[in-house]
Each structure stands twice: as structure tokens, then as C-alpha cells.
GROMACS .gro file of C-alpha atoms in nm:
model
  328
    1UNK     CA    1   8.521  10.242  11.343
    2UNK     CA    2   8.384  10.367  11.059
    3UNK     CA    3   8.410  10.755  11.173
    4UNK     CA    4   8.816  10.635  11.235
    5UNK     CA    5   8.867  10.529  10.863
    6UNK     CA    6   8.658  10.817  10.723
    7UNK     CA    7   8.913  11.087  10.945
    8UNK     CA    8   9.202  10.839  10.812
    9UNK     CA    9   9.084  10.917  10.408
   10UNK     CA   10   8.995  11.279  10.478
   11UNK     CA   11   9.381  11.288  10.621
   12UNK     CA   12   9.526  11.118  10.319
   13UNK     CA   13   9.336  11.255  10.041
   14UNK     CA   14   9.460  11.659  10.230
   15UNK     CA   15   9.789  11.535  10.213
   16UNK     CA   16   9.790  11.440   9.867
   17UNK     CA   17   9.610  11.741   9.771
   18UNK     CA   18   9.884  11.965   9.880
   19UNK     CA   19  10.193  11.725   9.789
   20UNK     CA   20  10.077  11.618   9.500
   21UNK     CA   21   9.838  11.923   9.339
   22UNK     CA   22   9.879  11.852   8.969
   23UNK     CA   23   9.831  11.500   8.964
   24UNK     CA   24   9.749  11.179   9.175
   25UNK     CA   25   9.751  10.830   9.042
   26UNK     CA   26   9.730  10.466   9.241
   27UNK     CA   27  10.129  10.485   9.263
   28UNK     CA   28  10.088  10.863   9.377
   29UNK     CA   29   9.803  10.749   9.657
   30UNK     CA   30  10.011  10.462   9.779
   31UNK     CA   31  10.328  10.697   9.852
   32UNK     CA   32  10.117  10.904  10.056
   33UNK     CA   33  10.009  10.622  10.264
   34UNK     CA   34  10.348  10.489  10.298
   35UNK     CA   35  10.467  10.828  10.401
   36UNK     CA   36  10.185  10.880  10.629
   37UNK     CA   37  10.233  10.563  10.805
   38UNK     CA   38  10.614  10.581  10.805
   39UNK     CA   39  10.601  10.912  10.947
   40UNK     CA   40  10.394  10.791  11.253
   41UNK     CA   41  10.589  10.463  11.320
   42UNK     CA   42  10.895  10.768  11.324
   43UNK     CA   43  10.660  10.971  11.568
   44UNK     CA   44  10.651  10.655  11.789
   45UNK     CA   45  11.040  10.523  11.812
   46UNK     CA   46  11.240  10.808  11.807
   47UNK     CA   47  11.036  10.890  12.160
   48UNK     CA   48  11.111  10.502  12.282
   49UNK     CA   49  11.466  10.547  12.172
   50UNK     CA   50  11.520  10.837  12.405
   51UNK     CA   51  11.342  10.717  12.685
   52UNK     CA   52  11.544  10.347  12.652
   53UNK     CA   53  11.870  10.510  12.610
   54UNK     CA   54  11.858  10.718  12.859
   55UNK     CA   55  11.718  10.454  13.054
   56UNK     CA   56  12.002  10.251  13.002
   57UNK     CA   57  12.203  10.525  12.978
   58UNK     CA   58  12.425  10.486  12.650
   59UNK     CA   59  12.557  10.753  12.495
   60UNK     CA   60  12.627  10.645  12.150
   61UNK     CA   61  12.257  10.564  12.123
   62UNK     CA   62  12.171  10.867  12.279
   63UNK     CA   63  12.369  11.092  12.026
   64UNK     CA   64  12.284  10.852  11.733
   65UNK     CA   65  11.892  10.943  11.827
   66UNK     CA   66  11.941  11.336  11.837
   67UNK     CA   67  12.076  11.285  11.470
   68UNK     CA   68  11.821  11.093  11.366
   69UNK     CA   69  11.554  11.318  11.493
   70UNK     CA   70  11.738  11.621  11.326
   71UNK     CA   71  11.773  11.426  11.015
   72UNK     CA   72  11.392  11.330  11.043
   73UNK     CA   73  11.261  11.734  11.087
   74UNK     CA   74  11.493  11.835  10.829
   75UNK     CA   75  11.377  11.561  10.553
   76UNK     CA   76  10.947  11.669  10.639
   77UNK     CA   77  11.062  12.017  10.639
   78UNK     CA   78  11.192  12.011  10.264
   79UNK     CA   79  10.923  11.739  10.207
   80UNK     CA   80  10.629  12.010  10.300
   81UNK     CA   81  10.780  12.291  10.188
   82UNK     CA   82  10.838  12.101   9.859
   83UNK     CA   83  11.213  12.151   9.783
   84UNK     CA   84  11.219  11.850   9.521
   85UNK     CA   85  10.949  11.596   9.418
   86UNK     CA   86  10.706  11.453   9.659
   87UNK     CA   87  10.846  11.099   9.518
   88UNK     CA   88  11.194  11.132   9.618
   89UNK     CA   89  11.128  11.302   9.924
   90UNK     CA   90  10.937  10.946   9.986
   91UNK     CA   91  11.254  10.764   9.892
   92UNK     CA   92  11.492  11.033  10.147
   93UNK     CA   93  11.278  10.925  10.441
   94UNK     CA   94  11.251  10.550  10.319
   95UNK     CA   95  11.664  10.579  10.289
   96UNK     CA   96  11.678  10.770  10.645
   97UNK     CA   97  11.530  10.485  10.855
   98UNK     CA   98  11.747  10.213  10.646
   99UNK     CA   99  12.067  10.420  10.775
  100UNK     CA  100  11.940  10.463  11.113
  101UNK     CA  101  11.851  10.084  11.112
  102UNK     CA  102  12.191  10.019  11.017
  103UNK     CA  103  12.427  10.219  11.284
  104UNK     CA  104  12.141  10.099  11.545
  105UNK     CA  105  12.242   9.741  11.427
  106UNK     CA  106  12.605   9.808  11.437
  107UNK     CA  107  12.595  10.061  11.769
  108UNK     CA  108  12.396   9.740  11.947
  109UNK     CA  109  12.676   9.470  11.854
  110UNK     CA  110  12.971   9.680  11.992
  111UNK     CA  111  12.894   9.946  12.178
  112UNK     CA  112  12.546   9.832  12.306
  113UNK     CA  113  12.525   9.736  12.729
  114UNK     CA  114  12.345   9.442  12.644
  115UNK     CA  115  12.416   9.154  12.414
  116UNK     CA  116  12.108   9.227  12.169
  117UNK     CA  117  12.080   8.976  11.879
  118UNK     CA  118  11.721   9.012  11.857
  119UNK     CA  119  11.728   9.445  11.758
  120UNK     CA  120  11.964   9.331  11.494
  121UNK     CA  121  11.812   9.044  11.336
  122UNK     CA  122  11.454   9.291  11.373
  123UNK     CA  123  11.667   9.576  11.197
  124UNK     CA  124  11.748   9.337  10.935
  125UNK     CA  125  11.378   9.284  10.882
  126UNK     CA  126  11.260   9.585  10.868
  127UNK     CA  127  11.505   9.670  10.595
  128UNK     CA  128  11.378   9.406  10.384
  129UNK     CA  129  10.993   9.566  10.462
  130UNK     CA  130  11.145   9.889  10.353
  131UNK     CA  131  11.293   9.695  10.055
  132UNK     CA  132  10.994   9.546   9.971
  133UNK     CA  133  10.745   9.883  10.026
  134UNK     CA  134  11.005  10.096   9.831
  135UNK     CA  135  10.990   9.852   9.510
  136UNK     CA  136  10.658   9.789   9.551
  137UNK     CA  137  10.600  10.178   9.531
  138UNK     CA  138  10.818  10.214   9.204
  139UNK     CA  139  11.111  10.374   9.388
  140UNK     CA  140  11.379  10.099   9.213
  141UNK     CA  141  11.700  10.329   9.278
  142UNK     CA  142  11.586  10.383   9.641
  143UNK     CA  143  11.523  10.007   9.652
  144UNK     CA  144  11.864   9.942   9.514
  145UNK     CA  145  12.033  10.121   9.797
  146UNK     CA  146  11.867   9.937  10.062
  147UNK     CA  147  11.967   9.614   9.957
  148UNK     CA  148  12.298   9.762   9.931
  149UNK     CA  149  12.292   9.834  10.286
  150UNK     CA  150  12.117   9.526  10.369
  151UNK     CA  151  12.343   9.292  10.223
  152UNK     CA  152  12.673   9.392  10.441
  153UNK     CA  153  12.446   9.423  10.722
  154UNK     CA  154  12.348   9.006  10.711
  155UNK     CA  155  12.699   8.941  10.672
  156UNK     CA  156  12.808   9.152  10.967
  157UNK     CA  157  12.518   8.992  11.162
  158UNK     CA  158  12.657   8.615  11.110
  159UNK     CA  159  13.026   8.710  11.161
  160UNK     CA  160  12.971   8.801  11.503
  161UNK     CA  161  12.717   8.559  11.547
  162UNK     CA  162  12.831   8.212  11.738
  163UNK     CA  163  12.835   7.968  11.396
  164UNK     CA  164  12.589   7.730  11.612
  165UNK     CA  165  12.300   7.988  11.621
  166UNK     CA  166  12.340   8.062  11.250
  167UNK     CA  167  12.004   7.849  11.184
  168UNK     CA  168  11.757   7.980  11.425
  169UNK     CA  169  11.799   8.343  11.261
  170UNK     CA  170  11.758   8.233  10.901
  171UNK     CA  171  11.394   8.210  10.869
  172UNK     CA  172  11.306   8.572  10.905
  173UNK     CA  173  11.602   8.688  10.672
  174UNK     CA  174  11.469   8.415  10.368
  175UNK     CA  175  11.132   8.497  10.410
  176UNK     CA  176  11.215   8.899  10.369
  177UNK     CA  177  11.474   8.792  10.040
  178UNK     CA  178  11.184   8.563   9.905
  179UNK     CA  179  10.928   8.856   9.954
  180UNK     CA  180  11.173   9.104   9.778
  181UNK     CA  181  11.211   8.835   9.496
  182UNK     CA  182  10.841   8.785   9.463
  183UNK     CA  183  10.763   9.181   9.409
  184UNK     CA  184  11.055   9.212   9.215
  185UNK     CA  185  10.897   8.948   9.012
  186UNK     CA  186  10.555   9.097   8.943
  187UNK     CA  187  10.674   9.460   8.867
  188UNK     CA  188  10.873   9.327   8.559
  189UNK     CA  189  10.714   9.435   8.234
  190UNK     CA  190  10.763   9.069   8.085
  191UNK     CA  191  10.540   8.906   8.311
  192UNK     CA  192  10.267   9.054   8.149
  193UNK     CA  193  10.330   8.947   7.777
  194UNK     CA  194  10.145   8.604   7.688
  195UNK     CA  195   9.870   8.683   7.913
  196UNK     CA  196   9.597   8.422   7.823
  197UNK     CA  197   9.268   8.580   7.724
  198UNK     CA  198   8.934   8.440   7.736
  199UNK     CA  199   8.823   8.221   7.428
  200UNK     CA  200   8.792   8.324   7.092
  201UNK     CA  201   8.400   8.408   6.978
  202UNK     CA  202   8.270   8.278   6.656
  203UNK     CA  203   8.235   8.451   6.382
  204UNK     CA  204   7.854   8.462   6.394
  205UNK     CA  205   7.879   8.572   6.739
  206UNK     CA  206   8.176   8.832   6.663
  207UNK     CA  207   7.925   8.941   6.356
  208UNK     CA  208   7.655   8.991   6.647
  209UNK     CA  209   7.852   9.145   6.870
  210UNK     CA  210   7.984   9.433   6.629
  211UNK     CA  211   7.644   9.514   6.546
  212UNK     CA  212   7.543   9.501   6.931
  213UNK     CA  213   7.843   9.699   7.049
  214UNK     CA  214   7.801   9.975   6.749
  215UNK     CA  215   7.472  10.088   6.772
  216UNK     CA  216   7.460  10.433   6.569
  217UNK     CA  217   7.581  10.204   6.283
  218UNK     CA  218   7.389   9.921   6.318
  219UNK     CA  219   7.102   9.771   6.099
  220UNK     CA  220   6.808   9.672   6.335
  221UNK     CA  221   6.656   9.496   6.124
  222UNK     CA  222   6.949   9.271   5.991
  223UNK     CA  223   7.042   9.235   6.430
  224UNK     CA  224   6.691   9.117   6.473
  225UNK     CA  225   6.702   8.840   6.243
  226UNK     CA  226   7.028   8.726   6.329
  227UNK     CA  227   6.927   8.732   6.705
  228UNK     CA  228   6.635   8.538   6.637
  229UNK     CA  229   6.852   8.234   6.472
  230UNK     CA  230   7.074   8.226   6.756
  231UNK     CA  231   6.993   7.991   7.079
  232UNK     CA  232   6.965   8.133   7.445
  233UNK     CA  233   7.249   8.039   7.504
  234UNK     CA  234   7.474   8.217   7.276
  235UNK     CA  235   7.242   8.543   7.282
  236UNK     CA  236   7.329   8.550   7.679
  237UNK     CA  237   7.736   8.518   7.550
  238UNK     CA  238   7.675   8.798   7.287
  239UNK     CA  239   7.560   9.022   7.565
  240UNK     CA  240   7.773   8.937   7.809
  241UNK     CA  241   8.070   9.010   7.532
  242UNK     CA  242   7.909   9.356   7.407
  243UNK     CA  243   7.880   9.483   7.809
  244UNK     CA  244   8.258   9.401   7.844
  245UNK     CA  245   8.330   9.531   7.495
  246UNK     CA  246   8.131   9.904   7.632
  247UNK     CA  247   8.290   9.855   7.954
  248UNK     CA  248   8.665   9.827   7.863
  249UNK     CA  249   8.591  10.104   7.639
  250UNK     CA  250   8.443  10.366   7.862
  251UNK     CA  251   8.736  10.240   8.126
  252UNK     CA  252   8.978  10.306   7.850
  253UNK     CA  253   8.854  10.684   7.782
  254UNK     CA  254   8.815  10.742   8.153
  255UNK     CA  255   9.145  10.623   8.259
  256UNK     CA  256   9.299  10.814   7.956
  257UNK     CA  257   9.100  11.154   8.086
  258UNK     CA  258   9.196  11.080   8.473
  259UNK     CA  259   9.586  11.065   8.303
  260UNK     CA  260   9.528  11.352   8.108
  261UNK     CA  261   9.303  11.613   8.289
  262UNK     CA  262   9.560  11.853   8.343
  263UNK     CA  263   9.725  11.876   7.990
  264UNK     CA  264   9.595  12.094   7.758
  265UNK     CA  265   9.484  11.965   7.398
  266UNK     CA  266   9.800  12.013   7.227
  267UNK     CA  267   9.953  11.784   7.519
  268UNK     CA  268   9.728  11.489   7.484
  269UNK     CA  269   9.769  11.455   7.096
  270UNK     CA  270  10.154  11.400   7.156
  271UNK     CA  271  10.064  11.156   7.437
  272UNK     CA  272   9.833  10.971   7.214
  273UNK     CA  273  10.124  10.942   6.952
  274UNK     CA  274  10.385  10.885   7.189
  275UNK     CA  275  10.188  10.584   7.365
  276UNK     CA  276  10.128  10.479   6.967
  277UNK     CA  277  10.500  10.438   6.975
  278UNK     CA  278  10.619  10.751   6.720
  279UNK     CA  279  10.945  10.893   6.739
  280UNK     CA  280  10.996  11.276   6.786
  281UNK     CA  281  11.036  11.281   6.401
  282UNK     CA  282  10.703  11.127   6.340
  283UNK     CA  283  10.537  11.377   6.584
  284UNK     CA  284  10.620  11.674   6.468
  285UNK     CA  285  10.582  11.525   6.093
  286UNK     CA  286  10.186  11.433   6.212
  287UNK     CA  287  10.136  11.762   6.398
  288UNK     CA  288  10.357  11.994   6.160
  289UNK     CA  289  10.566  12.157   6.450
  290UNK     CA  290  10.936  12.169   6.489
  291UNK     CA  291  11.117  11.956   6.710
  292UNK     CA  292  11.143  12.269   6.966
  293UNK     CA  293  10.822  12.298   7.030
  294UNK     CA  294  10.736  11.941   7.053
  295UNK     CA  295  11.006  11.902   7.330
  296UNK     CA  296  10.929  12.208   7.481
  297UNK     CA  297  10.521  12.019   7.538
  298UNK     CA  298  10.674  11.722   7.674
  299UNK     CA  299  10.867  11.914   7.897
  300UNK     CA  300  10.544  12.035   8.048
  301UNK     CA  301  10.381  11.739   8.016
  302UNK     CA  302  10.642  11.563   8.217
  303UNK     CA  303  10.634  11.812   8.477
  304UNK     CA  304  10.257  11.830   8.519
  305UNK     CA  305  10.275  11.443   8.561
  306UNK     CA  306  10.543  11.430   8.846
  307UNK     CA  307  10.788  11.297   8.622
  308UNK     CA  308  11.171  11.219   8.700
  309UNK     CA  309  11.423  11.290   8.447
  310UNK     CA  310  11.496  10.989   8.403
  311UNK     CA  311  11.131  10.840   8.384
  312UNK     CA  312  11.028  10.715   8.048
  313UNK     CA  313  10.691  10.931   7.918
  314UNK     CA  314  10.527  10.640   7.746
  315UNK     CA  315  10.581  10.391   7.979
  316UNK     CA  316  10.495  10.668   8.261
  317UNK     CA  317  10.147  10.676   8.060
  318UNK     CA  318  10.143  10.321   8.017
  319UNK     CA  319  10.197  10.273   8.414
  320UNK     CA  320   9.954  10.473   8.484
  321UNK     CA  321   9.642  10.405   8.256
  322UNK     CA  322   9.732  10.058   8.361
  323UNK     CA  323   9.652  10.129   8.707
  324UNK     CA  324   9.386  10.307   8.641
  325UNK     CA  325   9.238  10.004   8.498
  326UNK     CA  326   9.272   9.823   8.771
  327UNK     CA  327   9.087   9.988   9.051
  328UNK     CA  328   8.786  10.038   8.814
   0.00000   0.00000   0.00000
């Protein structure tokens, strides 16, 4: 078992070092597992769906598989051979089996031998898992477009469902909605603001822990005797504090040179003023460079961190430090 997940991390982490050479962050990592593990679920059905529909012998399904599985090699081939971003070739493969979900769903209602209710309420599900996986992997347009197919999809499901067996299909599509709600929930950007923190230190303790945490600048002497009039008590808080205090700081500088490893130093002084909220003005004002040549950097900076046009820089740096943070 543990030879199986040690082949399954050497086969994730060659992946992402040739789809994603530049840079690879927690989002990054989880794409390539999604893509990985969509790719063999593909490598499974399309085989089934041959072998059933020629089983059954139904030609619509039949000719709706040979698409898919042309559709399929063509999206990997322009995924490998890296004809646009690994990101949205993600999203293209994400948006391939939502389509094929949907004509299997329709195909099975009125061209299918058999009365199948069951493949269409389980291609409604999957949908919402593709729903869910694509937000949850910060692919919101690609996200958008499968609940745009889902949503037609439901409805076409109940109107040619019997109105009496309405109820016993329901459960499966709420719990998918309620799952998309609760991700879409915990990737806003508001739910973080207001976060509680732990309690406030005194101000002997706060005195402490400055002197603690800044060592080169401390006075040993002065530390001593202050340590000595605090109880056991509050000496263990003042240590615990300054460890967290050195922690979150080291964190901070290594999540900021993870981010930043392949920019030169130019690069990272605009990313430290653009994450400190200046506008281009302000940049090139600090750094005493013309507008040109400050957009020109970010330019390069946004292509060295697999950047979209339409992706934000700092909150692309935000994003990312953030997770960062979080698996340390």
C-alpha cells in the first residue's frame, strides 16, 4: 500500500513538472489530481460505453461515444502539447464530460431501448460533482457553465418524469445544490473578514514578548528581570506567544519565497508593493521607472505565475501565499 501511494505521488508530482514548469501552488497540485483522476474515470467509461452500446446495440449512443472519444484525444493532445494554459485545459475536459453527460441524459430519455431514469438522475449528479470540483479548484467561469447546463437538464428530467415519482429523485439533486452552495460559500473573500483571533496579551506580557521575539535587539539583562517577576504561568504564555510570533514569521517569508522563486528581484519589489495595495502610479513613483516598464514586469510576472488575463495579480498573490500558509 504504501509502494501504491508512493508510484501515485511520483506520477503526480511528473505531471506537474511538465504541465506546470514555472510554477506549482496547492490550487496548481489539486488540478493535477483532478485531471489525473478525471482522465482515468474517462479511460474507464468510454470502454463500458462501447461495449454496452454495442451490446444493446444503439446507434445514437454508439456515434455519441466515437465523438466523445475524439473529443477526449483531441482535448489531452492540446493539453500535453500545451496549446493554452494547463488551467483551462482542466476546465475543457471538466466542460467535455458535462456535455457528454448531458446528450447521454437526453439520448437515454428518447432515443434510449430502455426506460433509464436512474443514468439520468446519476448524470445529473455527476454534474453537480463536476460543479462542485470545478469551483472548488478556482475554475468559477467553467463552474458557471455547468450549472448552466445543469439547470435545464433537472427541468428536462422532471418534465418527462411521471409527477408521482418527483419525490424519490429529489434527495440526490438537493444534496449536490446544497454541496455547490456550501463551497460556493467558503471560497467567498468575505467569509474571512471578522475572523476572531485569540485573546489579547497584556501589556507586560506584549513588553516580554517583543523582547523575546527580537533577540539581536534585546537587553538581557532588562528580559531577565522582567522574567523573574512574572509567574509560571504567564512565562509558559510568553513562550508559547514568541514560538508562534517566529513561526508565522518564518511561514510568512517562506510562503512569500515559494510564490516568488521564479521572479527575478526587480519582480518581487513590485509584488511586495502591489500586495501593499499601490497603484501603478505609486510604483513607478517608489521604484523611479516609467509606467512601460513597470507593465512590461507584470506582464512577466503574470506569465511566470500561470496567470489568466483576467486574474487579478494581488489577489493571485494573496491566493496563493494564503495557501501556502495553510499546508505549513
Amino acid at each position: 500500500m504504501k509502494e501504491l501511494s508512493s508510484s501515485i505521488v511520483r506520477l503526480i508530482q511528473f505531471v506537474e513538472y511538465y504541465l506546470c514548469p514555472q510554477y506549482c501552488g496547492v490550487v496548481d497540485r489539486r488540478r493535477v489530481i483532478a485531471y489525473l483522476f478525471t482522465t482515468l474515470i474517462e479511460l474507464v467509461v468510454i470502454p463500458f460505453h462501447f461495449f454496452l452500446f454495442l451490446m444493446v446495440w444503439e446507434p445514437s449512443g454508439f456515434t455519441m461515444a466515437c465523438l466523445h472519444l475524439i473529443a477526449f484525444i483531441l482535448v489531452q493532445y492540446m493539453i500535453w502539447k500545451q496549446v493554452f494554459p494547463f488551467h483551462q485545459g482542466v476546465s475543457a475536459l471538466f466542460l467535455l464530460v458535462a456535455v457528454k453527460l448531458a446528450a447521454d441524459s437526453v439520448l437515454c430519455t428518447y432515443f434510449g431501448v430502455l426506460d433509464d431514469d436512474i443514468t439520468v438522475i446519476g448524470n445529473i449528479f455527476v454534474m453537480l460533482i463536476l460543479d462542485i470540483a470545478a469551483l472548488s479548484l478556482m475554475l468559477q467561469m467553467t463552474s458557471l457553465w455547468i450549472t448552466l447546463m445543469v439547470i435545464p437538464l433537472i427541468g428536462f428530467y422532471y418534465y418527462t418524469l411521471p409527477h408521482g415519482e418527483w419525490y424519490y429523485s429529489m434527495k440526490p439533486i438537493l444534496v449536490g445544490v446544497l454541496m455547490l452552495a456550501y463551497v460556493y460559500t467558503y471560497n467567498m473573500s468575505r467569509v474571512t473578514k471578522g475572523l476572531r483571533q485569540p485573546r489579547e496579551i497584556s501589556l507586560e506580557e506584549r513588553k516580554a514578548l517583543e523582547m523575546l521575539a527580537n533577540l539581536r535587539d534585546m537587553d538581557y539583562g532588562k528580559a531577565g528581570n522582567l522574567l523573574e517577576r512574572l509567574s509560571p504561568e504567564i512565562r509558559q504564555r510568553i513562550v508559547h506567544h514568541a514560538t508562534e510570533r517566529l513561526r508565522k514569521e518564518e511561514v510568512e517569508k517562506l510562503a512569500w519565497d515559494m510564490v516568488c522563486a521564479d521572479l527575478t528581484k526587480s519582480e518581487k519589489e513590485i509584488c511586495k508593493l502591489v500586495l501593499e495595495g499601490n497603484s501603478l502610479k505609486d510604483i513607478c513613483q517608489r521604484l523611479d521607472k516609467s509606467e512601460s516598464n513597470i507593465t512590461s514586469q507584470r506582464c512577466h510576472i503574470r506569465k511566470k505565475l500561470n496567470m489568466d488575463r483576467k486574474d487579478d495579480l494581488r489577489g493571485t498573490l494573496e491566493m496563493k501565499i494564503a495557501e501556502l500558509r495553510k499546508v505549513m
